[in-house]
Structures are given as C-alpha cells and as structure tokens.
Coordinates of C-alpha atoms in Angstrom, one line a residue:
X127 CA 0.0 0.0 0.0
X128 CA 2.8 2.7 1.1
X129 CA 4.9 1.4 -2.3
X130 CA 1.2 2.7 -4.3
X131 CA 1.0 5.5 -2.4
X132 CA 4.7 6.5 -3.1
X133 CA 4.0 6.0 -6.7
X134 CA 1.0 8.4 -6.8
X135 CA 2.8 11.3 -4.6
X136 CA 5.5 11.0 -7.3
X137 CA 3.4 11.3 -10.2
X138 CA 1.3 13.9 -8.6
X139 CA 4.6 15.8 -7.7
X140 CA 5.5 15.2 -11.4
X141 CA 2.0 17.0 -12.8
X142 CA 2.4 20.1 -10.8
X143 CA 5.3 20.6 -12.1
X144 CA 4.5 20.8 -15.8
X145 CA 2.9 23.9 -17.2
X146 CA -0.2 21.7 -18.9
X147 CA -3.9 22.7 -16.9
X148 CA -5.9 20.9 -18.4
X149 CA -3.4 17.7 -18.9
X150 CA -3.0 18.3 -14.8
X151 CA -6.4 17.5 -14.3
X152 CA -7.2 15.2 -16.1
X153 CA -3.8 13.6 -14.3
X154 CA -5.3 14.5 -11.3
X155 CA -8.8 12.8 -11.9
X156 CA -6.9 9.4 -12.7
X157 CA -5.1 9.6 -9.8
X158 CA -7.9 10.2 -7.6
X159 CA -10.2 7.7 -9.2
X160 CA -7.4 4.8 -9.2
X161 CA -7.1 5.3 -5.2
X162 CA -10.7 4.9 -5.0
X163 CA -10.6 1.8 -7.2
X164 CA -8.2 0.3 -4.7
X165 CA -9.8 2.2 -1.1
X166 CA -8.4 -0.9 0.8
X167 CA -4.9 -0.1 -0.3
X168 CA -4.7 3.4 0.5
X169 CA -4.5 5.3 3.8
X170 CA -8.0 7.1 5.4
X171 CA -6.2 10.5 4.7
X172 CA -5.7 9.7 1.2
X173 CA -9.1 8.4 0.5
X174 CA -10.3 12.1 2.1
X175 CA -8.2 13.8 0.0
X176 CA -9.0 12.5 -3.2
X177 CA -12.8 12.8 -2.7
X178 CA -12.8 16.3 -1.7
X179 CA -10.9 16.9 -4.9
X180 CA -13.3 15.5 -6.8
X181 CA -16.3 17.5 -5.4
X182 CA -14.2 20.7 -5.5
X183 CA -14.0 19.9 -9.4
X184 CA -17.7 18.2 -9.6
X185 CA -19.4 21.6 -8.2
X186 CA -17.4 23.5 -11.3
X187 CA -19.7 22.5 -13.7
X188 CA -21.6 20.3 -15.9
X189 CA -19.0 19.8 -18.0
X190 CA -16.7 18.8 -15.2
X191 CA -19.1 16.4 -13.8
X192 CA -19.7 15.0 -17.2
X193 CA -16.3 14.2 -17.3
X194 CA -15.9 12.7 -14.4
X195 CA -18.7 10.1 -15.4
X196 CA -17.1 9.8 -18.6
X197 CA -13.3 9.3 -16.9
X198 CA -14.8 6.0 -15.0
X199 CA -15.4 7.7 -11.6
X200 CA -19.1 6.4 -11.2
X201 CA -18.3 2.8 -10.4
X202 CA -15.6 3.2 -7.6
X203 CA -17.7 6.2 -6.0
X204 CA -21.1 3.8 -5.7
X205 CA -18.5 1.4 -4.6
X206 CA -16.9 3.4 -1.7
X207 CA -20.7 4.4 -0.9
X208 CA -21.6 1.2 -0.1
X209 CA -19.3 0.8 2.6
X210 CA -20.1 -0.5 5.8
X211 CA -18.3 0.2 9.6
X212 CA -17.7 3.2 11.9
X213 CA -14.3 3.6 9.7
X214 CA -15.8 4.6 6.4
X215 CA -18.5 7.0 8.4
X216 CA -16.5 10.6 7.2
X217 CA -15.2 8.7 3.7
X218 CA -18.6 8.0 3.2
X219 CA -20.2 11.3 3.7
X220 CA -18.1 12.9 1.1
X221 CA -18.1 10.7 -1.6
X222 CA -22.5 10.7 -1.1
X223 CA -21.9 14.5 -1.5
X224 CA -19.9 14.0 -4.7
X225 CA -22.7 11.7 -6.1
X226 CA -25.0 14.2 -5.1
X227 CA -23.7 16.9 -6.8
X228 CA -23.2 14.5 -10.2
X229 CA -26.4 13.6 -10.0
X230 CA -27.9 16.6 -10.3
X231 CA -28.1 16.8 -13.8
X232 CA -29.6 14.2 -16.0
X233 CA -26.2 13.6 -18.2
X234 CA -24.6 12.1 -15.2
X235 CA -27.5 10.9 -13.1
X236 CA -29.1 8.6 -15.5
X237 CA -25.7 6.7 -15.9
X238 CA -25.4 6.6 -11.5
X239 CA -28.4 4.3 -12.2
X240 CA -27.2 2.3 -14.5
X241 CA -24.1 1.7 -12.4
X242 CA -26.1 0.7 -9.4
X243 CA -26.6 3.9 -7.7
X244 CA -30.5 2.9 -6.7
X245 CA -30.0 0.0 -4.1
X246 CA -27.1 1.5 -2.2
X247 CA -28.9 5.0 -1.8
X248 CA -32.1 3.2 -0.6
X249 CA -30.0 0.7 1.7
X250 CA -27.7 4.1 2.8
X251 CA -31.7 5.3 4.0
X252 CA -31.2 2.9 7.1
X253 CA -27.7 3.7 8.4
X254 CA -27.2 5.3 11.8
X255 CA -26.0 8.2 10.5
X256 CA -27.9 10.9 9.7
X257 CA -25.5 13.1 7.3
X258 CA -25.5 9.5 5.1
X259 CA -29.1 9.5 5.6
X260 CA -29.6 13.2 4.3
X261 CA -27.3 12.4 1.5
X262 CA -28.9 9.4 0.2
X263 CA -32.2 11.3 0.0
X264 CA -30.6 13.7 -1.9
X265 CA -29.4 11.6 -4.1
X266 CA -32.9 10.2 -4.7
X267 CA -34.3 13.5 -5.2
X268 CA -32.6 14.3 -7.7
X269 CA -32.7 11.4 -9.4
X270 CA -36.5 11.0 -9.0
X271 CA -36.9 13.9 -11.6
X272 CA -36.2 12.3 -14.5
X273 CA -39.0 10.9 -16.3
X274 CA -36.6 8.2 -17.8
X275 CA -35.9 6.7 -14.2
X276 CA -39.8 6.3 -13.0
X277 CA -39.9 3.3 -13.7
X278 CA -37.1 1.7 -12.6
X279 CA -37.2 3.8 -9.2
X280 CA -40.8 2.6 -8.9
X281 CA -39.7 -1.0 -9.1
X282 CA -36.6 -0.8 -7.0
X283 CA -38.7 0.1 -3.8
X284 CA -38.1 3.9 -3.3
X285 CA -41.7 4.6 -1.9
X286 CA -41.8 2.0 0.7
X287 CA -38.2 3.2 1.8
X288 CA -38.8 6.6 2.2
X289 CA -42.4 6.3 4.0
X290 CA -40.7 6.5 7.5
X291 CA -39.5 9.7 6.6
X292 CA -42.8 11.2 4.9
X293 CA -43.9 13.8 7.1
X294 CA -40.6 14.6 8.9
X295 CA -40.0 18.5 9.3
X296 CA -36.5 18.7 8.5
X297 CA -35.1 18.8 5.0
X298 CA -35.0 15.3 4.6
X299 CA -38.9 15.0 5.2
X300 CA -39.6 17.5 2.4
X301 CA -36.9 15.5 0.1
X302 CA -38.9 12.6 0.6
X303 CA -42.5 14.5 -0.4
X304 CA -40.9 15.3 -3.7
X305 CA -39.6 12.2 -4.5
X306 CA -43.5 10.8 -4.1
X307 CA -44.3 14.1 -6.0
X308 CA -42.1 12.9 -9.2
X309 CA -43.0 9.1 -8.7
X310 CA -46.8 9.2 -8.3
X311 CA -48.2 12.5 -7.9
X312 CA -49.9 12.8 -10.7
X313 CA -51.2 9.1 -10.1
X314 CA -55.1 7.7 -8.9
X315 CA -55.5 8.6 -5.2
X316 CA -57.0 5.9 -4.6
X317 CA -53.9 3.5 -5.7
X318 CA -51.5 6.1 -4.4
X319 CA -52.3 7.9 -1.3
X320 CA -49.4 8.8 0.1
X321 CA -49.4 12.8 -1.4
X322 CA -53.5 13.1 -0.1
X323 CA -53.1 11.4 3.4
X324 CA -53.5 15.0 5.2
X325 CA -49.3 14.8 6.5
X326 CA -48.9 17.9 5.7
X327 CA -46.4 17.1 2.5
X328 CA -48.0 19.8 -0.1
X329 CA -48.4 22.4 2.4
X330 CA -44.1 22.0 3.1
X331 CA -43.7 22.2 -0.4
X332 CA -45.3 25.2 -1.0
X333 CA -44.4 26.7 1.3
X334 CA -40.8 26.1 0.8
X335 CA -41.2 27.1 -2.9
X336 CA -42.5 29.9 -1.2
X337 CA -39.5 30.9 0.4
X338 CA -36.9 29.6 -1.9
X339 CA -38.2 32.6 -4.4
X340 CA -38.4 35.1 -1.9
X341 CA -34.2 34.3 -1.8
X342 CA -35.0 32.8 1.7
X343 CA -33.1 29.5 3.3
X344 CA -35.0 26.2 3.7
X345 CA -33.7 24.2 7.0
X346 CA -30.6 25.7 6.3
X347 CA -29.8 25.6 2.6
X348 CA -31.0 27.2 -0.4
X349 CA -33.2 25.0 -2.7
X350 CA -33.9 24.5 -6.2
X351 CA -37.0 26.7 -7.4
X352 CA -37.4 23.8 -10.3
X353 CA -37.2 20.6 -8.1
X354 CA -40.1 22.5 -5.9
X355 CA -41.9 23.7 -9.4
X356 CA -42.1 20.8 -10.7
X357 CA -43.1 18.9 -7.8
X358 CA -45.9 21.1 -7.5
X359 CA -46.8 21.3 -11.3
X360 CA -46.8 17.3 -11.3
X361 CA -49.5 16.6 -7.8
X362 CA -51.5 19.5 -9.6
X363 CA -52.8 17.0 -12.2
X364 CA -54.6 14.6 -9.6
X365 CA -57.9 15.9 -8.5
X366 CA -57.6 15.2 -4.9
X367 CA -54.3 17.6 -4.4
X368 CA -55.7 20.7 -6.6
X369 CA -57.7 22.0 -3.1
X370 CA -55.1 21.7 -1.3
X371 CA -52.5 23.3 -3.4
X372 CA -54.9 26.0 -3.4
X373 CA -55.5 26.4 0.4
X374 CA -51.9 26.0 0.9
X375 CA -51.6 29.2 -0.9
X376 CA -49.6 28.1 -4.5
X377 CA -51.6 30.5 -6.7
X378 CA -50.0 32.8 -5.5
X379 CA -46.4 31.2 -4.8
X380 CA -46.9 30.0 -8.8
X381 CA -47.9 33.3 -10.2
X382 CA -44.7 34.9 -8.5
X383 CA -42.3 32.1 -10.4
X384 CA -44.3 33.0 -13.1
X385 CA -43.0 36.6 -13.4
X386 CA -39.6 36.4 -11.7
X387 CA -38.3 32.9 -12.6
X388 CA -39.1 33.2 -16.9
X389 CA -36.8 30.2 -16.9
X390 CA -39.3 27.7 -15.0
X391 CA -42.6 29.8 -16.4
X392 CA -43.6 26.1 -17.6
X393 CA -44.1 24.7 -14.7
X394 CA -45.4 27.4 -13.0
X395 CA -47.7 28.4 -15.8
X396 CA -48.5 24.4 -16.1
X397 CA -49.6 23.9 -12.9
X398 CA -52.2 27.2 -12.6
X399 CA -53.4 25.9 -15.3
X400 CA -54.6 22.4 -13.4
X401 CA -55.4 24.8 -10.4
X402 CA -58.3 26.2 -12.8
X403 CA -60.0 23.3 -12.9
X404 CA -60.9 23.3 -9.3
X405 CA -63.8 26.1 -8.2
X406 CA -61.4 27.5 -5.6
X407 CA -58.4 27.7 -7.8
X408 CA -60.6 29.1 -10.3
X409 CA -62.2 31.8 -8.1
X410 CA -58.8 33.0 -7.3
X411 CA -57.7 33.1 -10.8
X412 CA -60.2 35.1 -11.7
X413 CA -59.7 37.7 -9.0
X414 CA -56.1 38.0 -9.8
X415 CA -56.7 38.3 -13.3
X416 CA -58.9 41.8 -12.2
X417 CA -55.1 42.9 -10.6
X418 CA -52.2 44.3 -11.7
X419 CA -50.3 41.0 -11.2
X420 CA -52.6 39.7 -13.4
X421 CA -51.6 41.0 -16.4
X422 CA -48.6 38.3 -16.3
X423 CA -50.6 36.1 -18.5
X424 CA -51.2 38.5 -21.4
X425 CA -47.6 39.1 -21.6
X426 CA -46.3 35.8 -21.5
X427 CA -49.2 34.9 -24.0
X428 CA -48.1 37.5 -26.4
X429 CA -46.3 36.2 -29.5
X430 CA -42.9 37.7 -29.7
X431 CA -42.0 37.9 -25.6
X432 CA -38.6 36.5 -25.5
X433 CA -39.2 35.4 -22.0
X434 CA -41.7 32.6 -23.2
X435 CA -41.4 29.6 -24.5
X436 CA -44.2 28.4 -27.1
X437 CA -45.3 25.8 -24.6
X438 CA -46.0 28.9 -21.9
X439 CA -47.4 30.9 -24.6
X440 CA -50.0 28.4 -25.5
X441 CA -50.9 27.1 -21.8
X442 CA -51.3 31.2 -21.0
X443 CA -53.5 31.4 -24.0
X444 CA -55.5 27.9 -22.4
X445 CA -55.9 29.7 -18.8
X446 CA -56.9 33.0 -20.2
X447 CA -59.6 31.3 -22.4
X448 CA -60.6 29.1 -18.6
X449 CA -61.1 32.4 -17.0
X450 CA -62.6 34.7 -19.5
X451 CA -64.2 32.5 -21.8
X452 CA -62.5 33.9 -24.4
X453 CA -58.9 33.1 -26.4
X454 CA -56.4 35.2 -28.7
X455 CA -55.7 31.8 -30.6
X456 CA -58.2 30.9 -34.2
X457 CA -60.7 28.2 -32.6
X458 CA -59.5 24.8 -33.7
X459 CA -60.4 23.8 -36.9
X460 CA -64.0 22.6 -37.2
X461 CA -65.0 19.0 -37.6
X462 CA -67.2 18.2 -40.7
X463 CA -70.4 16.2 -39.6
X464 CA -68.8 13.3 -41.5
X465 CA -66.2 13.1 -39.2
X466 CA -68.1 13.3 -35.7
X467 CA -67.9 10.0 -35.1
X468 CA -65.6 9.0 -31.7
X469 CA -67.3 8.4 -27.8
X470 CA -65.5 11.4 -25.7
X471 CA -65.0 10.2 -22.3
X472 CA -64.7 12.8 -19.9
X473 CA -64.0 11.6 -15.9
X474 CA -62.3 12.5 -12.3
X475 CA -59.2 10.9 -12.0
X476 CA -60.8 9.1 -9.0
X477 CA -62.7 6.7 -11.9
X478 CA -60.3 5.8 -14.0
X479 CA -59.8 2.3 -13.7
X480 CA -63.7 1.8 -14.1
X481 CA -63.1 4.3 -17.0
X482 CA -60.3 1.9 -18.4
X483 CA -62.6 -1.0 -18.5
X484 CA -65.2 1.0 -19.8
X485 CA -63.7 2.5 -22.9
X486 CA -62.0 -1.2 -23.5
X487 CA -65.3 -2.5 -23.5
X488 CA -66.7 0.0 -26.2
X489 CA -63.6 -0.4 -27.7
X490 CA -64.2 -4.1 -28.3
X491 CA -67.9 -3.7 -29.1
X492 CA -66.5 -1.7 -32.0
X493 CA -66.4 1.8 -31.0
X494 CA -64.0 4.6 -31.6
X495 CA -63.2 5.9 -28.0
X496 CA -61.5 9.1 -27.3
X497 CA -60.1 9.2 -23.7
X498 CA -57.1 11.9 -22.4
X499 CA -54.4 9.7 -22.1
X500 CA -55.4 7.7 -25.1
X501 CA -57.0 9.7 -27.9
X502 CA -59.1 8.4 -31.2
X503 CA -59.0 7.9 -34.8
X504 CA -60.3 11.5 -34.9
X505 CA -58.4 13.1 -32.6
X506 CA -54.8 12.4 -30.6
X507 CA -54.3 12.3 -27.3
X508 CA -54.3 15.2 -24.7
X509 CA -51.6 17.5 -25.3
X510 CA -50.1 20.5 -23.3
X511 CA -52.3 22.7 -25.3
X512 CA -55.2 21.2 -23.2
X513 CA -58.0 23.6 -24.0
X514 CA -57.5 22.7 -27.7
X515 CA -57.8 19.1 -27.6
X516 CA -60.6 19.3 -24.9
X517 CA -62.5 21.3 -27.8
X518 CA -61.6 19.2 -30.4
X519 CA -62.4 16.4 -28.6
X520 CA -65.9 18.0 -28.2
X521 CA -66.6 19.3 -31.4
X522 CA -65.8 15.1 -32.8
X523 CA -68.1 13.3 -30.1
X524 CA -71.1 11.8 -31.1
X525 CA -71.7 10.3 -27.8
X526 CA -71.0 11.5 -24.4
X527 CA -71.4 9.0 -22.3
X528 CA -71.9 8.8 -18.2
X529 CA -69.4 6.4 -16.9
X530 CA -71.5 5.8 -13.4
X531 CA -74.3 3.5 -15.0
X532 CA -72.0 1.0 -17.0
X533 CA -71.1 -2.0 -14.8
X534 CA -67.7 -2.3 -14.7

C-alpha cells in the first residue's frame, strides 16, 4: 500500500510541475479515481483527499461532472458508498456528496443508475448516521426527476423506503415529499395515497417554494426553485391535491415564479393551469386576473416575448380562455359532420380504472373511444395545449357517455 502511495505522490509531484492545466487535471482525476478503485490499499487521509478533490471539481460545472462520469469515476464512488463500519463513516459522507452533486443533472445521473446507484442509496436510507441519511435522499431526489428513471425507481422500492420519513420537518422529510411528488403524484389517489393522506407534505412544499423565491433559506440551505416547481406542477394534475395546493396558498407562490423565474414559467404556468380546474383555484384566478399582477398572462401569452417559450405561450393562452371565456388563438379547426364519429369520455381521476374497462369495453364492441391519455382515430391524445384538444375532442363526439351506469 505505502509502495502505491509513493507511486501516486511521485506522479502527482510530477503533474504540478509541468505547465499543462488541463493535462493536470485530467492527471489528477486518474489519480484520484485509481485510489478509490483500490480504497483498501490506500491510507483514510488519502481516500479524504481525493474525494474532496473531486467534489471541489464536480461543483465546477456540468462539463466537469460529465467528465468525471465519462473518466470512469461512477463505479468506484457507488463502490466506496456502499461501505459499511464506523471507519468509512467521514469517507462515506463525502463521496454521497460527490454523487449528489453529479447527479444533479440528467447527463450524469441517469448513468449513476445504471451503475447501481438505486440500491445502495435506498440501503444508505437505514444507516445510523444521519449526514449518510440526508445524503442518500438527496441523491434520490434528484434522481426522482427524470421521467426516464420512474420506472425503474418505482420498481426498485423507493416509496416504501422513504415512507418513515414522509412527514418529517427537516429537510430530509420535504426531500422525501418530492420524490412521491415525481414518482406518483400525478397518479389515482386511490392506488397512491401517500401525497392526499393530510401529513402535511404539499403544504411543506409550498411553502418552501415559497420561500426559496423570496431568496430565503430552507432548513438551512437554499433549494432548487425547479425541483419545488415541478413537484408542484406534477400533484396539480390529480384531482384530490388541486384544493389543497390552493389552500396552501400556490396560486400565489406559482404566479410569483411565473413573473420572476421566466426560466421555469412552464411549470409554474402548467400547474395554474390544473389549479383552474378546481372552483377555488378558479375563483382565485379570476380575482387575480382583475389585478395588476394579473396582467402576467397577457404578456407571457403574447407572440414575440422573448421570455416565453411556445409551450408557456400556449398554456397562458389555455388559462386566459378558462377564466374569461375567451382566447387570442383561431378556434381549432371545425370538424365536418362526417367526421363526428368518436365516444369522448370525460372523468375525475378518481374513476379511471372503471373508466379503463369501460372504454376497453366500447372499444371491443367496435367503438371509436377518445379518452385523455389515449385519444381516437379522430383526434390524438391530450396535449399541453389542453384547452384545444378538450375542444376538439368536443366538437368530434357523437356520444357522451356517463361512466357511473356501466357495470364495470
């Protein structure tokens, strides 16, 4: 072990001498990951040396972390992490900072879970420790965002590990509401309950969305206005959680991302316009939209504002036509008589499995069925430009049928 260690202070010694930066690091980076391929061989100090080197140079940048997933570092970092014994307790906590900070951005974090980042975090959920503990939420977090690791989260057993900690005050407890926020917020109530069981969960987030945009610390630490955002925009689809985003105040906390954070306008835009399907949200909506503050809508709706993305554009359009009846968009194109010929099924998320059978059923009967999530012949799916394929979907139905008398 000493001979290695010998070897490395030589060829580090040998680096800093040369007048090559960015051949240093990328010296540097070997060196570092080689000693945690081999912990077992090097000394404590070294270990702690190296992986505070590589989170000085993982919090530079993305392209920095990229190339640290890219110079082989994700394998031996996992690999430390899942150390176990009261000697690896300080090694440990750095190198779940470093994989914190990589996976913060999807480049990096999908690969951590493809190199076996999910079952150490979850098993790192139960250690004694509670900086480890913290960590490894964090780590979940932020991987819980991406849509492409849903499903492989969900099957790895995320929400049953993180149900002690649903509910907790500190930071970790409002970690753990977002993670069920990303996984199955949007989801039926009914199957998931675990954002509608009263805990509190969606009044910590906004509230802490809350304070995050007003440049205000959250147990300690300043959070991520888009983790909170879209948390919020995704437990605004499901019916049961629209109420209480509304109590908890989020209109408001929404319309202020809205007009200060242009950059995350979609989700905050996205999820006022779920809030305006429920009569509170919708009352409250409507009052703003008699304000000053109000007048956020028209502007990001206005073709030409460089601080809006089509998609915000077009869902400002949608919630100006929910609360004033009215549109700046052309109505969708009409639909001849000859081609009104799809079953619309409209429904609370609360019924869809009985809706599910019900439209398979019409299906097989020989139907044409146009549902949200699945669209007709006629007309697609729901898109983000909801009030348009609502109305299209309309203007093709023949039938409109009542999903409470068909026995399911």
């Amino acid at each position: 072990r000493q001979s290695e260690e010998d070897h490395n202070e030589s060829t580090l010694r040998h680096v800093q001498q040369t007048n090559r930066p960015d051949e240093d690091m990328a010296d540097n980076w070997k060196i570092h990951i080689a000693t945690l391929r081999h912990p077992d061989q090097a000394s404590r100090t070294r270990l702690e040396a190296a992986l505070k080197d590589l989170l000085d140079l993982s919090k530079q940048d993305e392209s920095a972390r990229l190339r640290l997933a890219q110079e082989g570092a994700l394998a031996p970092l996992i690999a430390v992490a899942a150390r176990t014994g009261e000697y690896w307790i300080g090694i440990r906590q750095v190198c779940l900072q470093v994989l914190a900070t990589i996976s913060w951005h999807a480049e990096t974090g999908l690969p951590l879970v493809e190199a076996g980042m999910l079952p150490i975090a979850i098993n790192a959920l139960n250690d004694e420790d509670e900086v480890i503990v913290g960590r490894a939420m964090g780590i979940l977090n932020n991987i819980a965002m991406y849509e492409q690791a849903r499903k492989q989260m969900l099957s790895s057993g995320v929400l049953e590990a993180i149900k002690p900690f649903l509910g907790q005050p500190a930071l970790i407890g409002l970690d753990a509401d977002k993670i069920v926020a990303y996984l199955v917020g949007r989801e039926d109530a009914k199957e998931h309950e675990m954002m509608v069981a009263g805990d509190g969960s969606i009044e910590r987030l906004v509230s802490a969305a809350h304070d995050t945009l007003h440049s205000l610390q959250v147990h300690g630490l300043k959070l991520s206005v888009m983790g909170l955002l879209k948390a919020m925009r995704l437990i605004a689809i499901n019916d049961n959680n629209k109420t209480r985003l509304v109590s908890a105040g989020a209109v408001g906390v929404l319309l202020l991302a809205a007009d200060k954070r242009r950059e995350h306008a979609h989700l905050a835009v996205g999820a006022l316009l779920e809030l305006s399907f429920d009569d509170q949200g919708m009352a409250e909506l409507r009052s703003i939209l008699k304000e000053p503050r109000g007048a956020i809508f028209t502007t990001l709706s206005t073709p030409g504002n460089e601080g809006a993305t089509e998609e915000v554009r077009r869902d400002c359009r949608d919630l100006l036509f929910m609360l004033k009846g009215q549109s700046e968009k052309p109505p969708a194109k009409p639909i001849s008589a000859k081609e009104k010929k799809h079953v619309m099924v409209s429904y609370a998320w609360a019924q869809k499995k009985r809706v599910q059978k019900m439209c398979k059923e019409l299906r097989r009967l020989g139907l044409d069925v146009w549902r949200d999530e699945e669209g007709s012949s006629v007309v697609p799916a729901m898109s983000a430009n909801t009030a348009d394929s609502m109305a299209q979907a309309l203007e093709a139905a023949s039938v409109l049928p009542d999903p409470f008398p068909f026995d399911v």
